[in-house]
JSON list of C-alpha atoms in Angstrom, two decimals:
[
{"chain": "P", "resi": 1, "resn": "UNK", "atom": "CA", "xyz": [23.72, 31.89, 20.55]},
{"chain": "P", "resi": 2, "resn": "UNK", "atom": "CA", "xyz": [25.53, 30.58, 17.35]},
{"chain": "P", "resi": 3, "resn": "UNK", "atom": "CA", "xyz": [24.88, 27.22, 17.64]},
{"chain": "P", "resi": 4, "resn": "UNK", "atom": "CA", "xyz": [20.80, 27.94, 18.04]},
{"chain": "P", "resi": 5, "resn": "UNK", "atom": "CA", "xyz": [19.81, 28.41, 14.22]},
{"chain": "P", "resi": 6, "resn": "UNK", "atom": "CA", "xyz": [21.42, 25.33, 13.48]},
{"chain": "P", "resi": 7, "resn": "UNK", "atom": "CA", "xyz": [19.88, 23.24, 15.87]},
{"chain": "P", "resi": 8, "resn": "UNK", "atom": "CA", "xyz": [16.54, 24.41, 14.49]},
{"chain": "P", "resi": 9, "resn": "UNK", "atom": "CA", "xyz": [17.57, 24.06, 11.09]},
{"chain": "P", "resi": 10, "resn": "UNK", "atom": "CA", "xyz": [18.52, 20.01, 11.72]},
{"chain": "P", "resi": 11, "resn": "UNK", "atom": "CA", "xyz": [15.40, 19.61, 13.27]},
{"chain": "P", "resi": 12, "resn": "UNK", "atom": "CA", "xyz": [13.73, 20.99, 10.64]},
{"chain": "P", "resi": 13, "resn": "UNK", "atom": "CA", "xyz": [15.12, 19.05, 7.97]},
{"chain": "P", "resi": 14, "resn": "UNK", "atom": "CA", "xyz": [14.95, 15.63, 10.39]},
{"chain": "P", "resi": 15, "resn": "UNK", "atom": "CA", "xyz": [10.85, 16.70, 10.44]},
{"chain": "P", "resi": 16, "resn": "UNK", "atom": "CA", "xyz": [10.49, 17.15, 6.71]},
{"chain": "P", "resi": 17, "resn": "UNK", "atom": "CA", "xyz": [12.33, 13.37, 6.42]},
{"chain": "P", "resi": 18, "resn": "UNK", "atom": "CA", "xyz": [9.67, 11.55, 8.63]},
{"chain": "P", "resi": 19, "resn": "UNK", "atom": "CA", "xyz": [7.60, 13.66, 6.78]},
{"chain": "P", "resi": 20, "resn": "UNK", "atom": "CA", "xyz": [8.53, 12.20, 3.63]},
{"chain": "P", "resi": 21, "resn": "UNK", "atom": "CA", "xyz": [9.22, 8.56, 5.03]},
{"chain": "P", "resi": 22, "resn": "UNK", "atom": "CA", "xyz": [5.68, 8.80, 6.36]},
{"chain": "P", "resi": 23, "resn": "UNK", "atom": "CA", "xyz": [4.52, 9.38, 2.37]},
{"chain": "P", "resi": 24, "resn": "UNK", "atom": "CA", "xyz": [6.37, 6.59, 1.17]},
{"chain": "P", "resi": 25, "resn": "UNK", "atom": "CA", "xyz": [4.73, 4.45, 3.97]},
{"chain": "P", "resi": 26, "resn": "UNK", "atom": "CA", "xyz": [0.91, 5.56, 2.90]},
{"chain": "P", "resi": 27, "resn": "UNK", "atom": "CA", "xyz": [2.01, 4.79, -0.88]},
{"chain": "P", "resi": 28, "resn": "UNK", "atom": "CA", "xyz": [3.23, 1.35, -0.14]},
{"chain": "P", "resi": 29, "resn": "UNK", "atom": "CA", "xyz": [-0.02, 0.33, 2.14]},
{"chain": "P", "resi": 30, "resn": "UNK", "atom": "CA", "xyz": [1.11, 1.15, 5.24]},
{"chain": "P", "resi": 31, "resn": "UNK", "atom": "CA", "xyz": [-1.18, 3.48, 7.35]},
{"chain": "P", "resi": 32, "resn": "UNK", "atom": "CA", "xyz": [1.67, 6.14, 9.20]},
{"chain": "P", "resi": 33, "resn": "UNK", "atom": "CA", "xyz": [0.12, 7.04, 12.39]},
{"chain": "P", "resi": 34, "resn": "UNK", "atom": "CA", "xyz": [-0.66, 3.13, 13.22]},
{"chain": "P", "resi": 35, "resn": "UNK", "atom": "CA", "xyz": [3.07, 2.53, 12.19]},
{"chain": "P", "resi": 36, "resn": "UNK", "atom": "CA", "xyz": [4.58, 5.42, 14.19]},
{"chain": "P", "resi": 37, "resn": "UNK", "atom": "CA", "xyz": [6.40, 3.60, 17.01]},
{"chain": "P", "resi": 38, "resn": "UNK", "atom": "CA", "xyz": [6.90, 6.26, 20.64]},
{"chain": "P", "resi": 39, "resn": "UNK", "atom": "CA", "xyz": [10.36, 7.27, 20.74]},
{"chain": "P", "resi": 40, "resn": "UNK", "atom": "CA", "xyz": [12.43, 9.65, 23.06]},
{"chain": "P", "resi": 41, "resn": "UNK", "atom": "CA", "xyz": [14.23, 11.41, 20.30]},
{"chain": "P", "resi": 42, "resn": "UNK", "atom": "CA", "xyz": [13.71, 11.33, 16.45]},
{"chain": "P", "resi": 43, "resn": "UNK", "atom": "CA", "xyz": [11.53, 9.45, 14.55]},
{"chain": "P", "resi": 44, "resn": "UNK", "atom": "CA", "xyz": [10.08, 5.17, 14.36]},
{"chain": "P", "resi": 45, "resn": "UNK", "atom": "CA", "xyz": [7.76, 3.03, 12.64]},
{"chain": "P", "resi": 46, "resn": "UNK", "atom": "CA", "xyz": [6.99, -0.64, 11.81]},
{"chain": "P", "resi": 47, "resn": "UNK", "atom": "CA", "xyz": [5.61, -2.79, 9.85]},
{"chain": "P", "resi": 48, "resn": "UNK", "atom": "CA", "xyz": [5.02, -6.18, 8.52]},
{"chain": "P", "resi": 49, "resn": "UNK", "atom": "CA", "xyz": [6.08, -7.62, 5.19]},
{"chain": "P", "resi": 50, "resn": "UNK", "atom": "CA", "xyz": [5.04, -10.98, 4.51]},
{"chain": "P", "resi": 51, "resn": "UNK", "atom": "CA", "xyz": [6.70, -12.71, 7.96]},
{"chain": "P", "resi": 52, "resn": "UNK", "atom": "CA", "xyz": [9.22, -9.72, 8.63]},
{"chain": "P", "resi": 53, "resn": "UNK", "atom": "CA", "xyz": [8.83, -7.23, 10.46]},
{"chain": "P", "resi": 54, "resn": "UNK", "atom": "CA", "xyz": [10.53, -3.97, 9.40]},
{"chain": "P", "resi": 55, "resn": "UNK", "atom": "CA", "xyz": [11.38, -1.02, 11.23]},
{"chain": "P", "resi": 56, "resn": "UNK", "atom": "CA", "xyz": [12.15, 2.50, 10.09]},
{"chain": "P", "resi": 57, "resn": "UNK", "atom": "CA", "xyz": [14.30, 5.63, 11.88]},
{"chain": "P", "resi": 58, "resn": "UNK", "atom": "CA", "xyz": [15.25, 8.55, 12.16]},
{"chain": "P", "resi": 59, "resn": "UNK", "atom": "CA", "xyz": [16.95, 9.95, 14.27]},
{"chain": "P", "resi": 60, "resn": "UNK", "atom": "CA", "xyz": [20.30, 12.63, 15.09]},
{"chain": "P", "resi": 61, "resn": "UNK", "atom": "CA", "xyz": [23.60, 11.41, 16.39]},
{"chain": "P", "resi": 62, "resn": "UNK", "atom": "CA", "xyz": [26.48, 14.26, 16.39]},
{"chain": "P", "resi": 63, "resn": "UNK", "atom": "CA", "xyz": [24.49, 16.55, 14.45]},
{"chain": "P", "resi": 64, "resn": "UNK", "atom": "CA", "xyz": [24.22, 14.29, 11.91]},
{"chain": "P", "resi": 65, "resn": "UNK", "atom": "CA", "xyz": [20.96, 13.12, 10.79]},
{"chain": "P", "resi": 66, "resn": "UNK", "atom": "CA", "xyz": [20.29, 8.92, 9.48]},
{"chain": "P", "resi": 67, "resn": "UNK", "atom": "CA", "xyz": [17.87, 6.87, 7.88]},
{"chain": "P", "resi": 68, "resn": "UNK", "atom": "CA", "xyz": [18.06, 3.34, 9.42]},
{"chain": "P", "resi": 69, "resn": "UNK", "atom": "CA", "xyz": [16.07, 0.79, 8.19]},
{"chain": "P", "resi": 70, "resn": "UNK", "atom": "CA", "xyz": [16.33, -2.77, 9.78]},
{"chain": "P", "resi": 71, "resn": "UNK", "atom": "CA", "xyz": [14.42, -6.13, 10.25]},
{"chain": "P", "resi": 72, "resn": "UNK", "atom": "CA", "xyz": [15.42, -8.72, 12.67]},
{"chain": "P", "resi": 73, "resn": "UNK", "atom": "CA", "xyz": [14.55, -11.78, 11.12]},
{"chain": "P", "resi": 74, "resn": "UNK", "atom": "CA", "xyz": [15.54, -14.58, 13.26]},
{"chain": "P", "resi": 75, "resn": "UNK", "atom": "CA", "xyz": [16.86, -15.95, 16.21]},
{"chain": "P", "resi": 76, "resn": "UNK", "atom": "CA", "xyz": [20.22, -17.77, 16.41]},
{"chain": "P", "resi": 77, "resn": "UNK", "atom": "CA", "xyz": [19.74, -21.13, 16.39]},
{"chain": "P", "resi": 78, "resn": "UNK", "atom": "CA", "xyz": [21.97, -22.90, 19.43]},
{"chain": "P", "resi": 79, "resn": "UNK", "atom": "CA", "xyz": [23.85, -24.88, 17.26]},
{"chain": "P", "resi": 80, "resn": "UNK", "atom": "CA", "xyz": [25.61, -25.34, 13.76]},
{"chain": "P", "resi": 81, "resn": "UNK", "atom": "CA", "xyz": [26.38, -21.68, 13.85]},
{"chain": "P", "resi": 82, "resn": "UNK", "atom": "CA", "xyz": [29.54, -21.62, 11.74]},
{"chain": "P", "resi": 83, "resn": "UNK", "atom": "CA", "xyz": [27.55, -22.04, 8.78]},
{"chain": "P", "resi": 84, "resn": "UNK", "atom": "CA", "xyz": [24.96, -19.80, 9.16]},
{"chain": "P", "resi": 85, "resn": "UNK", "atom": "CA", "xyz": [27.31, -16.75, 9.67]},
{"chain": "P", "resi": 86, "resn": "UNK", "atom": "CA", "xyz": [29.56, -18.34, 6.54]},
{"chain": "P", "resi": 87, "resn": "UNK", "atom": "CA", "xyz": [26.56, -18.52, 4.59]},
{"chain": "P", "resi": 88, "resn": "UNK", "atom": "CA", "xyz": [25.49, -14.43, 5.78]},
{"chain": "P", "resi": 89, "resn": "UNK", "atom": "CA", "xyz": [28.99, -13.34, 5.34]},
{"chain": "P", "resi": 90, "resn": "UNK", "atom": "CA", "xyz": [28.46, -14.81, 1.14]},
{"chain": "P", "resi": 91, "resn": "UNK", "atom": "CA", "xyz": [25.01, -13.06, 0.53]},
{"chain": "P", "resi": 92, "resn": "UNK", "atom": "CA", "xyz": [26.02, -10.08, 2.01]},
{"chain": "P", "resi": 93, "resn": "UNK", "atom": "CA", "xyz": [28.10, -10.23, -1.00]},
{"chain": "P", "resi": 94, "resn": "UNK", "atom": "CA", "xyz": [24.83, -10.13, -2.63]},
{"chain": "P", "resi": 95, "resn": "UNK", "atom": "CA", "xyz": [22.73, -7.63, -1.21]},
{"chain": "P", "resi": 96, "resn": "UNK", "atom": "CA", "xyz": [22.37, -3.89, -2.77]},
{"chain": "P", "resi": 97, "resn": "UNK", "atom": "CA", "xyz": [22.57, -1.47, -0.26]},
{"chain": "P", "resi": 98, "resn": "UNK", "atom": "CA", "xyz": [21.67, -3.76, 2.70]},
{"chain": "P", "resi": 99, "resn": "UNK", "atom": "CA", "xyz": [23.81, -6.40, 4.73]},
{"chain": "P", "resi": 100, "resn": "UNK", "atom": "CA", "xyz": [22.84, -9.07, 7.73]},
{"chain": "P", "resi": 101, "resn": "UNK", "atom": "CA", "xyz": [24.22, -7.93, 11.08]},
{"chain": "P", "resi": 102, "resn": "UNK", "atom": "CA", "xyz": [23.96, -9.83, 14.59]},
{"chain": "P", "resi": 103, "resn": "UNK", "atom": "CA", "xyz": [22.38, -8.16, 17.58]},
{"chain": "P", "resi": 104, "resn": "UNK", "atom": "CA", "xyz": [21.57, -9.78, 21.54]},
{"chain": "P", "resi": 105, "resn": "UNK", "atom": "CA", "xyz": [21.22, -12.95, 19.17]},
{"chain": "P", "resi": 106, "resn": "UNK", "atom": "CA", "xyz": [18.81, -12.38, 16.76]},
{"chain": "P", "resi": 107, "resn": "UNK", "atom": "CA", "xyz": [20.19, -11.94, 12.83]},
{"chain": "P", "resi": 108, "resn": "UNK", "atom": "CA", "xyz": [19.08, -8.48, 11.24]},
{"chain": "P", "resi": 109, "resn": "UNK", "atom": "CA", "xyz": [18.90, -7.55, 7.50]},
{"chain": "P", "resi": 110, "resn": "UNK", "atom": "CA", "xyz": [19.69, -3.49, 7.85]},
{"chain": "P", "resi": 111, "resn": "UNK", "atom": "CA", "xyz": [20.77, -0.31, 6.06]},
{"chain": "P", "resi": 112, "resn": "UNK", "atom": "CA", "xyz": [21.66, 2.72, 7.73]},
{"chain": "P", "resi": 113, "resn": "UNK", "atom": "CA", "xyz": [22.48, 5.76, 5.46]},
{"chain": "P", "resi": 114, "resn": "UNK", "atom": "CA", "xyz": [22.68, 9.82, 6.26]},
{"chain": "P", "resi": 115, "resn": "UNK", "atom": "CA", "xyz": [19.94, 11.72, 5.72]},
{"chain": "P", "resi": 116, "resn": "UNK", "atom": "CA", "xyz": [22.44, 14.27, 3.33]},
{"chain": "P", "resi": 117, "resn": "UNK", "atom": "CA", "xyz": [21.16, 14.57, 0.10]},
{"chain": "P", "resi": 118, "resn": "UNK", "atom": "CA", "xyz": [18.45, 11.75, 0.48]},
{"chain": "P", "resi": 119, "resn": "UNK", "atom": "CA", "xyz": [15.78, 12.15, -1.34]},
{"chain": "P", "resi": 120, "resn": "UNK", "atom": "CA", "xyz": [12.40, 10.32, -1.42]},
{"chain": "P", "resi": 121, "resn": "UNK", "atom": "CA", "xyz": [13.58, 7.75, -4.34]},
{"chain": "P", "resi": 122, "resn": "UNK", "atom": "CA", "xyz": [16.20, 6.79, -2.39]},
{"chain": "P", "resi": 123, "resn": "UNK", "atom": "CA", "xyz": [14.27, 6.23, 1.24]},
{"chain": "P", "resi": 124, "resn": "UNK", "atom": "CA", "xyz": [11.69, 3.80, -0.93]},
{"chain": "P", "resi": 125, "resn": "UNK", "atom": "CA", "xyz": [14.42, 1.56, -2.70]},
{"chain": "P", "resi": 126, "resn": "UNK", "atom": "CA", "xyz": [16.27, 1.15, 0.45]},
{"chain": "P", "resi": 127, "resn": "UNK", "atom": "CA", "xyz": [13.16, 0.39, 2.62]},
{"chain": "P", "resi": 128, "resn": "UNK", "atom": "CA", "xyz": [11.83, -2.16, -0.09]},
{"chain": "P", "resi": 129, "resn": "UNK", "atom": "CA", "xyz": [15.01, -3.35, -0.73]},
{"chain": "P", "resi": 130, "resn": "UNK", "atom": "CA", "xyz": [15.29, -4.30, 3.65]},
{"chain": "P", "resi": 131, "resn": "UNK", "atom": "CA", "xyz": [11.59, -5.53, 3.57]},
{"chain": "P", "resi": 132, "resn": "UNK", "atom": "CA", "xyz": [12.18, -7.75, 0.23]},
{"chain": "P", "resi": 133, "resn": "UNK", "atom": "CA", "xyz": [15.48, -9.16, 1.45]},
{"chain": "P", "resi": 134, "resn": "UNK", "atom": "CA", "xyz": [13.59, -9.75, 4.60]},
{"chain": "P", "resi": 135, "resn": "UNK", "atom": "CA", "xyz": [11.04, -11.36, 3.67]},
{"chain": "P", "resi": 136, "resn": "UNK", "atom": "CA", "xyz": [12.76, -13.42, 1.04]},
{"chain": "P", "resi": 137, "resn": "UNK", "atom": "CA", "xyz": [15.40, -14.80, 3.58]},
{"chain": "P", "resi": 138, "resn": "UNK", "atom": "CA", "xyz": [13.50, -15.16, 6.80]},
{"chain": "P", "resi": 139, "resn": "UNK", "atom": "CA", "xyz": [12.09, -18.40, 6.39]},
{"chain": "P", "resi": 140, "resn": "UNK", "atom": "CA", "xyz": [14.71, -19.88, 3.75]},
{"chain": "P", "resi": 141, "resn": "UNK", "atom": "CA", "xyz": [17.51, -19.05, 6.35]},
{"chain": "P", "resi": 142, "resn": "UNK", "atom": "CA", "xyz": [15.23, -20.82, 9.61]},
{"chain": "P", "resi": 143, "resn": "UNK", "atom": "CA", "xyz": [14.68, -24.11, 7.29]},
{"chain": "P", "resi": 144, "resn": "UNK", "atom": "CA", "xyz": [18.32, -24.25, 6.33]},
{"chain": "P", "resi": 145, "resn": "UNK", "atom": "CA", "xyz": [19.94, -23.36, 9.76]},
{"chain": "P", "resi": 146, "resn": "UNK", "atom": "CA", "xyz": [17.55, -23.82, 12.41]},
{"chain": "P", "resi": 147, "resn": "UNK", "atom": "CA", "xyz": [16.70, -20.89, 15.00]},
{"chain": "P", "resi": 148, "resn": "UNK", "atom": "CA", "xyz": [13.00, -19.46, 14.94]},
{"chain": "P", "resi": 149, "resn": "UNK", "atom": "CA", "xyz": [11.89, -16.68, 13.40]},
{"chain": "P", "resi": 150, "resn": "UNK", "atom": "CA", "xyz": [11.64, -13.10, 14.72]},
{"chain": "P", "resi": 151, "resn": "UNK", "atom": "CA", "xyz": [8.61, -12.82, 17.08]},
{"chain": "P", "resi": 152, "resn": "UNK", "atom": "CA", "xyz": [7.30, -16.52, 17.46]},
{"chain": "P", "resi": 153, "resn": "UNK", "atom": "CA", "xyz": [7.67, -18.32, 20.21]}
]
């Protein structure tokens, strides 16, 4: 019984979010429903910037709500991988709001933030800033380090 209006409440507030992620989407070019990805809980879409592919959620993790925004950009190359991470670990000295991150092999560009106080300003810089950074590195990092990039064979 006490914990019932709550619940309701978060998912509330998580709806109004994909609500408003969904605008940003239709003012940057993006058609929402084509983008909307099928998920079990909360909310997903993708889409592709230049050679990147960028994904968007949102979803509820110990009644806590988060925007995540990530694009995996490439896959490890099998060698000379020393540098590469060196040379990640030095622009994530350069990114706003955004860092590279390593998953099952493939390097990511992401930003993950709570959906507290977000407001739809904030949702568009950060999922430009991921889809610029993206974009922008994908191929430089592939031609300098080897790999492939996200999605080709």
């Amino acid at each position: 019984m006490f914990g019932r209006g709550k619940k309701q409440q978060q998912v509330a507030r998580i709806d109004q979010y994909a609500a408003t992620v969904e605008q940003i989407l239709l003012q940057i070019g993006i058609d929402p429903v084509q983008a909307r990805m099928n998920m079990a809980d909360g909310y997903g879409w993708n889409f592709r910037r230049g050679s990147a592919l960028i994904e968007i959620y949102i979803s509820q993790q110990d009644n806590e709500g988060y925007l995540q925004v990530l694009s995996p950009i490439m896959y490890l190359p099998l060698t000379n991988l020393l540098p590469l991470y060196r040379h990640l670990l030095e622009v994530n000295l350069q990114l706003t709001n955004a860092a590279f991150g390593l998953y099952n092999d493939t390097v990511y560009v992401f930003s993950e933030r709570p959906l507290e106080s977000l407001d739809a300003v904030e949702a568009n810089n950060i999922i430009n800033l991921v889809a610029n950074y993206a974009d922008d590195q994908d191929d430089r990092l592939v031609a300098e380090f080897g790999g492939r990039l996200y999605g080709r064979i």
